[in-house]
Amino acid sequence: MTRNSDSETKPRKPTRTGMRLIVPLQGIVQGRGGLILGSLIPCALVYFLQLYLKRHRSSNTLSPSTSAENLPELPRSSSRANLLTRGSIGRVPVSSRASSIAKPNDCPYYIGLDRVREDPYDEINNPNGIIQLGLSENRLSLDLIEEWLSKNLSASMLGEGGDDLNICGIAAYQPSDGLMELKVAMAGFMTEIMGRTISFNPSSVVLISGATPALEILSFCLADQGNAFLVPTPYYPGFDRDMRWRTGVELIPVHCRSCDDFTLSIKALDQAFNQARKRGQKVRGVLISNPSNPVGNLLSIDMLYDLLDFARERNIHIISDEIFAGSMYGNEEFVSMAQILNSEDSDRDRVHIIYGLSKDFSLPGFRVGVIYSFNENVLAASRKLTRFASISAPTQRLVVSMLSDTKFTREYMKTNRERIKKMHDLFVEGLRELGIESAKSSAGLYCWVDMSRLISPYNEKGELELWDKLSNIAKINVTPGSACHCIEPGWFRCCFATLNEKQIPLVIERILTRNNLICPHQNGMNWSLTCCSKIIA
Amino acid sequence: MCKLRKYIEPTVVTGWKAYDENPYNESYNPSGVIQMGLAENQVSFDVLEEYLEKHSEATNWGNKSCGFRENALFQDYHGLLSFRKAMASFMEQIRGGRVKFSPERLVITAGATAANELLTFILADPGDALLIPTPYYPGFDRDLRWRTGVKIVPIKCDSSNNFEITPESLEAAYNEAVSMNIKVRGVLITNPSNPLGSTIKRSVLEEILEFVTRKNIHLISDEIYSGSAFSCTEFVSISEVLEARGYLEAERVHVVYSLSKDLGLPGFRVGTIYSYNDKVVTTARRMSSFTLISSQTQQLLASMLSDKEFTQNYIKINRERLRKRYEMIIDGLRRAGIECLKGNAGLFCWMNLSNLLEKHTKEHELDLWKTIVHEVKLNISPGSSCHCSEPGWFRVCFANMSERTLEVALRRIHDFMEKRSLIV
């Protein structure tokens, strides 16, 4: 026998006004009148209480700044006391969406980044600072770009005569969705990295100042307020902000598990879709990251086809964030969603790809992002919205030159991959010697580390305690799985591409030497002295 | 997305198309359409170019390897401190040093378009409204409303008092919103005004500040043309008004600035929000992750704008040249029998052709406009696209062309007016 809803199992009682006033939910249970009274009267009481407090406030103080902001005090005159008599009825309000954004960070992903900002490790100036493993940045191959710049900069920026390539050309208004030359160069670069059998069309490229706004623009284009996207977990914590903040769109997590190597399950997607439908929530699409962030695994070609089938059956979109496509270190080959669309022409309209130069090309500061879509409506709408997030013209010029130098880009990508692999292997091996394993992965600037044996209790609280200790005691910043909505506690994303070779043993050593403080409940960590000396040497 | 699909481009697009299909070129196409509908500043470009040629170190990262490395990785939404300091200093210089700006209150955005949209997201919820004096920059209809869901309620100004904002017009707009059950969240002014080409008087700024205080709402002052006032003393910033009263009620005031007009660098996408409200600064900063300025550009401009010798010189020359252009166009129009609103800033003038209209209606204004675009071959902006309540006014840009081209344009207008007075 199925469980019925509360209203059917509870016998209807005569309404008690006291309960209905205080418990709106009770009001829902006991009928509409209860709902109205139960909601309105507490609200009215709160309103009058606030009004009373406002009137009796002695001074008009500003809200406390968050720890990261130290704003200078405005010079205040003695006439501030006259505020209340001048007709001001209190501090001027901001919008409700702003109020929620202004709240102090409560996500460990952002708190961790703030902590590093306040106490960053520096070999010489701050050797006891926090080592950053929480930012998926690539510092391994910047020397290659520097070398290219030293040979090519002035020609690429200011041009060697001719109208287009000199300063006049870059100062004036440009098409907001990017220069055609850059679209061509970008399409060429994407073809190099993920093309295989297909090539990317410059006309389907929309250029934006970063993958962050690219994702938000797609969210605005594909969904209305209150609609939702299905997102396999664990996922990049930034999605919660980028997709939701200003759009009013929701994200529905679809859990993946370690027993499946955290690979996507169509069955789980289907279940989540149906549950959403029952709740009356309209699902507009699936958001995947491939290569996955934070796990670093790839979607197989079969899985891509299955996903497309699922999207077709449900008539929804697919956003494929492929920003790590060039940061491969494993033996598998990366397959882009664009790859499988050639033969599935009717489904082209539902697939949209995000790319950018922040990860593969180590240029997050330059703000170069891409929306790649086959859907004319989405392209048209996205182009219009790029006016709020266009790439700066001098940067476009520079990047055109860089990406058009295909000899350079090929060598760069090859060397970069080798270096990522080397760092990955060193790091994973270092952790392994501590008895800590990582999930199988082939790409990305991080690994997905299983520290579940080290947490107690085996839940989110235990995980966050370990995260906190790693940050405060071992002085390393990693991203806890709960920030990525991982359903299994104890997993952590550790970015290794911000480190150099010397720092990996340092990280391992810190975990090792402070392990009794980090996990005091763990007696048998089996870390032999010989293994330690091997790492630290 | 549905909203964007339904967005119908205003009729001015026909003017742009006419230009795109047949653009004027002194040598190759002397009878083509002259673009006078784009508020771009090219008059002081040479000063900029000269600086960049002499200071090539501004465009590279120097010999230090850490310069490039740090810059390439820098994606902090606070923005480069050196850049914020340089912008704050530049903004101070534009205001003749009469007011101070703290780099800690500056939020960076990719252009003023993004800055205005960001502020709208922060200050208003969907369905709320901002009050904006007419005539106003047509882009606001798009920038402030598209994604935010916020409405614009016009503060109607007219030529009886040179389109000045009055306390009565402010109240009328506010009451109109209230009668439609719309919550007003703030007033947005552009000072110097686009399209009027004139600065707002100090007394009017004080009245506006008094109004927003009384209604407990915000004030956004878009000062994107502040460096394009023809003389340093003509322009009074809202910051100066705040400074003079000890920053009372400053928390409701937010200033928008950009380098697109004053420095003629719209392609660089450099905008800023300067807010006196801590919460707004914090929120804007976080939200600016959707619209950051390339760190490479920040570095370049930090270098250039902290060179006080350059900036003082540039500001001075730019003002003089714009004034000269303005005088040239006013003179030329007067000789053609056309009067303009008295202007003292900006890259355009506000021209009055209402006596050419058979009837004072929007339709007749648009007919006249089409004639000017297709026959006189000048792309100018009709007042109706700026929501002007009186038909017959047009915005004419003069800073996006050479003096010679401006002479050609003036001659065409002169001939057109002569023909019309013969016909009439």
Tab-separated table of N, CA and C in Angstrom, chain A residues 260-368:
chain	number	residue	atom	x	y	z
A	260	ASP	N	30.868	3.082	-9.856
A	260	ASP	CA	30.805	3.212	-11.322
A	260	ASP	C	31.925	4.103	-11.840
A	261	ASP	N	32.931	4.321	-11.009
A	261	ASP	CA	34.003	5.279	-11.362
A	261	ASP	C	33.438	6.671	-11.636
A	262	PHE	N	32.377	6.995	-10.978
A	262	PHE	CA	31.728	8.305	-11.126
A	262	PHE	C	31.332	8.599	-12.565
A	263	THR	N	30.969	7.568	-13.311
A	263	THR	CA	30.499	7.834	-14.671
A	263	THR	C	28.994	8.042	-14.646
A	264	LEU	N	28.555	8.764	-15.656
A	264	LEU	CA	27.168	9.149	-15.791
A	264	LEU	C	26.282	7.934	-16.018
A	265	SER	N	25.119	7.938	-15.384
A	265	SER	CA	24.167	6.855	-15.605
A	265	SER	C	22.898	7.446	-16.207
A	266	ILE	N	22.533	6.927	-17.372
A	266	ILE	CA	21.337	7.453	-18.034
A	266	ILE	C	20.110	7.139	-17.179
A	267	LYS	N	20.174	6.001	-16.521
A	267	LYS	CA	19.045	5.598	-15.658
A	267	LYS	C	18.836	6.645	-14.569
A	268	ALA	N	19.948	7.091	-13.984
A	268	ALA	CA	19.855	8.090	-12.913
A	268	ALA	C	19.325	9.409	-13.473
A	269	LEU	N	19.751	9.752	-14.678
A	269	LEU	CA	19.262	10.983	-15.320
A	269	LEU	C	17.757	10.896	-15.517
A	270	ASP	N	17.350	9.731	-15.996
A	270	ASP	CA	15.937	9.520	-16.277
A	270	ASP	C	15.102	9.646	-15.005
A	271	GLN	N	15.616	9.034	-13.948
A	271	GLN	CA	14.911	9.099	-12.658
A	271	GLN	C	14.774	10.538	-12.203
A	272	ALA	N	15.877	11.251	-12.291
A	272	ALA	CA	15.866	12.654	-11.847
A	272	ALA	C	14.890	13.472	-12.686
A	273	PHE	N	14.858	13.196	-13.986
A	273	PHE	CA	13.950	13.913	-14.881
A	273	PHE	C	12.503	13.667	-14.455
A	274	ASN	N	12.190	12.386	-14.196
A	274	ASN	CA	10.813	12.045	-13.832
A	274	ASN	C	10.410	12.654	-12.500
A	275	GLN	N	11.341	12.624	-11.566
A	275	GLN	CA	11.042	13.204	-10.254
A	275	GLN	C	10.768	14.702	-10.384
A	276	ALA	N	11.562	15.345	-11.224
A	276	ALA	CA	11.361	16.784	-11.421
A	276	ALA	C	9.988	17.039	-12.018
A	277	ARG	N	9.626	16.203	-12.971
A	277	ARG	CA	8.337	16.387	-13.642
A	277	ARG	C	7.198	16.241	-12.644
A	278	LYS	N	7.344	15.260	-11.742
A	278	LYS	CA	6.292	15.040	-10.723
A	278	LYS	C	6.156	16.271	-9.838
A	279	ARG	N	7.286	16.931	-9.577
A	279	ARG	CA	7.255	18.128	-8.718
A	279	ARG	C	6.722	19.327	-9.484
A	280	GLY	N	6.524	19.152	-10.779
A	280	GLY	CA	6.073	20.278	-11.594
A	280	GLY	C	7.210	21.178	-12.029
A	281	GLN	N	8.437	20.650	-11.971
A	281	GLN	CA	9.585	21.469	-12.357
A	281	GLN	C	9.997	21.116	-13.779
A	282	LYS	N	10.149	22.156	-14.622
A	282	LYS	CA	10.447	21.907	-16.027
A	282	LYS	C	11.954	21.788	-16.210
A	283	VAL	N	12.390	20.640	-16.717
A	283	VAL	CA	13.812	20.446	-16.977
A	283	VAL	C	14.094	20.897	-18.404
A	284	ARG	N	15.114	21.742	-18.575
A	284	ARG	CA	15.418	22.273	-19.898
A	284	ARG	C	16.619	21.614	-20.540
A	285	GLY	N	17.458	20.968	-19.712
A	285	GLY	CA	18.636	20.363	-20.313
A	285	GLY	C	19.499	19.656	-19.300
A	286	VAL	N	20.574	19.079	-19.837
A	286	VAL	CA	21.580	18.429	-19.016
A	286	VAL	C	22.864	19.239	-19.166
A	287	LEU	N	23.544	19.453	-18.058
A	287	LEU	CA	24.825	20.154	-18.092
A	287	LEU	C	25.905	19.153	-17.713
A	288	ILE	N	26.811	18.885	-18.647
A	288	ILE	CA	27.904	17.975	-18.323
A	288	ILE	C	29.227	18.712	-18.484
A	289	SER	N	30.250	18.228	-17.773
A	289	SER	CA	31.581	18.731	-18.075
A	289	SER	C	32.359	17.513	-18.563
A	290	ASN	N	32.986	17.686	-19.704
A	290	ASN	CA	33.690	16.577	-20.335
A	290	ASN	C	34.926	17.114	-21.029
A	291	PRO	N	36.146	16.830	-20.517
A	291	PRO	CA	36.504	16.012	-19.358
A	291	PRO	C	35.845	16.528	-18.072
A	292	SER	N	35.563	15.616	-17.180
A	292	SER	CA	34.825	15.995	-15.978
A	292	SER	C	35.675	16.800	-15.008
A	293	ASN	N	35.046	17.809	-14.441
A	293	ASN	CA	35.629	18.511	-13.310
A	293	ASN	C	34.654	18.245	-12.176
A	294	PRO	N	35.039	17.621	-11.084
A	294	PRO	CA	36.388	17.425	-10.539
A	294	PRO	C	37.009	16.039	-10.744
A	295	VAL	N	36.318	15.106	-11.399
A	295	VAL	CA	36.852	13.749	-11.396
A	295	VAL	C	37.985	13.566	-12.408
A	296	GLY	N	37.832	14.192	-13.591
A	296	GLY	CA	38.880	14.059	-14.600
A	296	GLY	C	38.676	12.872	-15.522
A	297	ASN	N	37.473	12.270	-15.495
A	297	ASN	CA	37.251	11.180	-16.441
A	297	ASN	C	36.570	11.707	-17.705
A	298	LEU	N	36.504	10.821	-18.696
A	298	LEU	CA	35.938	11.221	-19.996
A	298	LEU	C	34.641	10.460	-20.241
A	299	LEU	N	33.775	11.065	-21.037
A	299	LEU	CA	32.578	10.347	-21.471
A	299	LEU	C	32.944	9.563	-22.728
A	300	SER	N	32.605	8.282	-22.731
A	300	SER	CA	32.922	7.463	-23.906
A	300	SER	C	31.985	7.850	-25.040
A	301	ILE	N	32.356	7.433	-26.237
A	301	ILE	CA	31.534	7.782	-27.393
A	301	ILE	C	30.141	7.156	-27.271
A	302	ASP	N	30.076	5.964	-26.714
A	302	ASP	CA	28.770	5.315	-26.508
A	302	ASP	C	27.907	6.122	-25.547
A	303	MET	N	28.547	6.588	-24.486
A	303	MET	CA	27.810	7.379	-23.504
A	303	MET	C	27.298	8.669	-24.130
A	304	LEU	N	28.104	9.259	-25.000
A	304	LEU	CA	27.671	10.492	-25.666
A	304	LEU	C	26.427	10.219	-26.513
A	305	TYR	N	26.430	9.106	-27.225
A	305	TYR	CA	25.260	8.737	-28.025
A	305	TYR	C	24.048	8.499	-27.133
A	306	ASP	N	24.278	7.801	-26.022
A	306	ASP	CA	23.165	7.528	-25.099
A	306	ASP	C	22.592	8.824	-24.546
A	307	LEU	N	23.489	9.733	-24.238
A	307	LEU	CA	23.052	11.018	-23.691
A	307	LEU	C	22.223	11.783	-24.723
A	308	LEU	N	22.678	11.732	-25.949
A	308	LEU	CA	21.953	12.410	-27.021
A	308	LEU	C	20.567	11.780	-27.208
A	309	ASP	N	20.515	10.461	-27.141
A	309	ASP	CA	19.225	9.766	-27.249
A	309	ASP	C	18.286	10.224	-26.131
A	310	PHE	N	18.839	10.270	-24.935
A	310	PHE	CA	18.040	10.695	-23.778
A	310	PHE	C	17.503	12.116	-23.996
A	311	ALA	N	18.370	12.995	-24.450
A	311	ALA	CA	17.966	14.394	-24.663
A	311	ALA	C	16.896	14.490	-25.744
A	312	ARG	N	17.045	13.666	-26.777
A	312	ARG	CA	16.074	13.687	-27.858
A	312	ARG	C	14.712	13.203	-27.367
A	313	GLU	N	14.745	12.103	-26.598
A	313	GLU	CA	13.473	11.547	-26.112
A	313	GLU	C	12.754	12.532	-25.207
A	314	ARG	N	13.529	13.259	-24.423
A	314	ARG	CA	12.910	14.205	-23.484
A	314	ARG	C	12.773	15.608	-24.082
A	315	ASN	N	13.297	15.757	-25.289
A	315	ASN	CA	13.277	17.053	-25.976
A	315	ASN	C	13.915	18.165	-25.143
A	316	ILE	N	15.137	17.900	-24.698
A	316	ILE	CA	15.848	18.903	-23.908
A	316	ILE	C	17.229	19.168	-24.513
A	317	HIS	N	17.924	20.162	-23.958
A	317	HIS	CA	19.235	20.544	-24.473
A	317	HIS	C	20.370	19.815	-23.751
A	318	ILE	N	21.550	19.886	-24.351
A	318	ILE	CA	22.760	19.416	-23.687
A	318	ILE	C	23.788	20.549	-23.725
A	319	ILE	N	24.274	20.939	-22.551
A	319	ILE	CA	25.400	21.869	-22.514
A	319	ILE	C	26.618	21.035	-22.136
A	320	SER	N	27.605	21.049	-23.009
A	320	SER	CA	28.813	20.271	-22.746
A	320	SER	C	29.970	21.239	-22.502
A	321	ASP	N	30.403	21.304	-21.240
A	321	ASP	CA	31.511	22.194	-20.902
A	321	ASP	C	32.798	21.420	-21.162
A	322	GLU	N	33.479	21.776	-22.258
A	322	GLU	CA	34.655	21.002	-22.678
A	322	GLU	C	35.943	21.787	-22.470
A	323	ILE	N	35.981	22.570	-21.433
A	323	ILE	CA	37.076	23.504	-21.230
A	323	ILE	C	38.421	22.834	-20.938
A	324	PHE	N	38.383	21.551	-20.520
A	324	PHE	CA	39.642	20.846	-20.263
A	324	PHE	C	40.024	19.897	-21.399
A	325	ALA	N	39.397	20.063	-22.550
A	325	ALA	CA	39.592	19.105	-23.647
A	325	ALA	C	41.052	18.943	-24.051
A	326	GLY	N	41.830	20.014	-23.893
A	326	GLY	CA	43.227	19.923	-24.320
A	326	GLY	C	44.159	19.482	-23.213
A	327	SER	N	43.625	19.324	-22.000
A	327	SER	CA	44.498	18.995	-20.859
A	327	SER	C	44.437	17.508	-20.567
A	328	MET	N	44.748	16.721	-21.566
A	328	MET	CA	44.675	15.259	-21.457
A	328	MET	C	46.008	14.707	-21.022
A	329	TYR	N	45.997	13.685	-20.192
A	329	TYR	CA	47.263	13.018	-19.868
A	329	TYR	C	47.149	11.509	-19.953
A	330	GLY	N	45.927	11.027	-20.069
A	330	GLY	CA	45.738	9.578	-20.103
A	330	GLY	C	45.869	9.046	-21.512
A	331	ASN	N	45.562	7.762	-21.640
A	331	ASN	CA	45.685	7.130	-22.951
A	331	ASN	C	44.406	7.206	-23.762
A	332	GLU	N	43.314	7.495	-23.085
A	332	GLU	CA	42.045	7.590	-23.820
A	332	GLU	C	42.058	8.806	-24.717
A	333	GLU	N	41.201	8.733	-25.735
A	333	GLU	CA	41.086	9.917	-26.592
A	333	GLU	C	39.819	10.676	-26.253
A	334	PHE	N	39.943	11.980	-26.280
A	334	PHE	CA	38.774	12.802	-25.967
A	334	PHE	C	37.839	12.885	-27.170
A	335	VAL	N	36.549	12.724	-26.913
A	335	VAL	CA	35.562	12.872	-27.979
A	335	VAL	C	34.602	13.983	-27.587
A	336	SER	N	34.531	15.002	-28.436
A	336	SER	CA	33.627	16.129	-28.162
A	336	SER	C	32.201	15.768	-28.579
A	337	MET	N	31.237	16.430	-27.959
A	337	MET	CA	29.836	16.223	-28.376
A	337	MET	C	29.672	16.611	-29.835
A	338	ALA	N	30.468	17.592	-30.266
A	338	ALA	CA	30.353	18.027	-31.657
A	338	ALA	C	30.679	16.881	-32.600
A	339	GLN	N	31.551	16.001	-32.131
A	339	GLN	CA	32.019	14.866	-32.929
A	339	GLN	C	30.876	13.964	-33.367
A	340	ILE	N	29.919	13.725	-32.459
A	340	ILE	CA	28.899	12.723	-32.764
A	340	ILE	C	27.699	13.319	-33.477
A	341	LEU	N	27.746	14.588	-33.744
A	341	LEU	CA	26.546	15.216	-34.304
A	341	LEU	C	26.465	15.159	-35.807
A	342	ASN	N	27.572	14.940	-36.441
A	342	ASN	CA	27.548	14.983	-37.902
A	342	ASN	C	26.460	14.140	-38.507
A	343	SER	N	26.366	12.926	-37.999
A	343	SER	CA	25.397	12.024	-38.602
A	343	SER	C	24.009	12.187	-37.998
A	344	GLU	N	23.891	13.036	-36.967
A	344	GLU	CA	22.590	13.170	-36.282
A	344	GLU	C	22.084	14.582	-36.498
A	345	ASP	N	21.939	14.950	-37.699
A	345	ASP	CA	21.627	16.350	-38.014
A	345	ASP	C	20.451	16.939	-37.265
A	346	SER	N	19.405	16.162	-37.091
A	346	SER	CA	18.216	16.740	-36.464
A	346	SER	C	18.437	17.089	-35.003
A	347	ASP	N	19.471	16.529	-34.408
A	347	ASP	CA	19.710	16.808	-32.991
A	347	ASP	C	20.714	17.929	-32.769
A	348	ARG	N	21.234	18.474	-33.864
A	348	ARG	CA	22.276	19.480	-33.710
A	348	ARG	C	21.779	20.668	-32.881
A	349	ASP	N	20.515	20.964	-33.031
A	349	ASP	CA	19.958	22.137	-32.365
A	349	ASP	C	19.954	22.051	-30.850
A	350	ARG	N	20.147	20.853	-30.325
A	350	ARG	CA	20.046	20.759	-28.878
A	350	ARG	C	21.411	20.695	-28.170
A	351	VAL	N	22.497	20.776	-28.942
A	351	VAL	CA	23.820	20.647	-28.315
A	351	VAL	C	24.578	21.964	-28.352
A	352	HIS	N	25.178	22.342	-27.216
A	352	HIS	CA	25.915	23.604	-27.101
A	352	HIS	C	27.175	23.339	-26.306
A	353	ILE	N	28.274	23.821	-26.848
A	353	ILE	CA	29.570	23.511	-26.233
A	353	ILE	C	30.194	24.773	-25.671
A	354	ILE	N	30.795	24.625	-24.492
A	354	ILE	CA	31.516	25.742	-23.875
A	354	ILE	C	33.003	25.441	-23.975
A	355	TYR	N	33.762	26.440	-24.355
A	355	TYR	CA	35.211	26.278	-24.364
A	355	TYR	C	35.862	27.588	-23.938
A	356	GLY	N	37.194	27.573	-23.785
A	356	GLY	CA	37.903	28.797	-23.403
A	356	GLY	C	39.377	28.537	-23.266
A	357	LEU	N	40.136	29.619	-23.071
A	357	LEU	CA	41.589	29.471	-23.020
A	357	LEU	C	42.145	29.484	-21.601
A	358	SER	N	41.257	29.455	-20.608
A	358	SER	CA	41.730	29.585	-19.226
A	358	SER	C	42.489	28.374	-18.730
A	359	LYS	N	42.138	27.196	-19.236
A	359	LYS	CA	42.753	25.980	-18.696
A	359	LYS	C	43.808	25.435	-19.644
A	360	ASP	N	43.381	25.091	-20.859
A	360	ASP	CA	44.303	24.484	-21.816
A	360	ASP	C	45.449	25.424	-22.172
A	361	PHE	N	45.158	26.715	-22.204
A	361	PHE	CA	46.169	27.659	-22.657
A	361	PHE	C	46.685	28.555	-21.548
A	362	SER	N	46.308	28.260	-20.310
A	362	SER	CA	46.848	28.956	-19.136
A	362	SER	C	46.647	30.464	-19.153
A	363	LEU	N	45.557	30.933	-19.752
A	363	LEU	CA	45.358	32.387	-19.827
A	363	LEU	C	44.043	32.830	-19.183
A	364	PRO	N	43.798	32.433	-17.924
A	364	PRO	CA	42.511	32.811	-17.332
A	364	PRO	C	42.331	34.309	-17.207
A	365	GLY	N	43.445	35.040	-17.059
A	365	GLY	CA	43.342	36.492	-16.880
A	365	GLY	C	42.871	37.212	-18.125
A	366	PHE	N	43.056	36.599	-19.283
A	366	PHE	CA	42.743	37.283	-20.540
A	366	PHE	C	41.260	37.217	-20.883
A	367	ARG	N	40.531	36.356	-20.186
A	367	ARG	CA	39.076	36.295	-20.359
A	367	ARG	C	38.689	35.966	-21.807
A	368	VAL	N	38.970	34.745	-22.197
A	368	VAL	CA	38.609	34.322	-23.549
A	368	VAL	C	37.766	33.054	-23.451
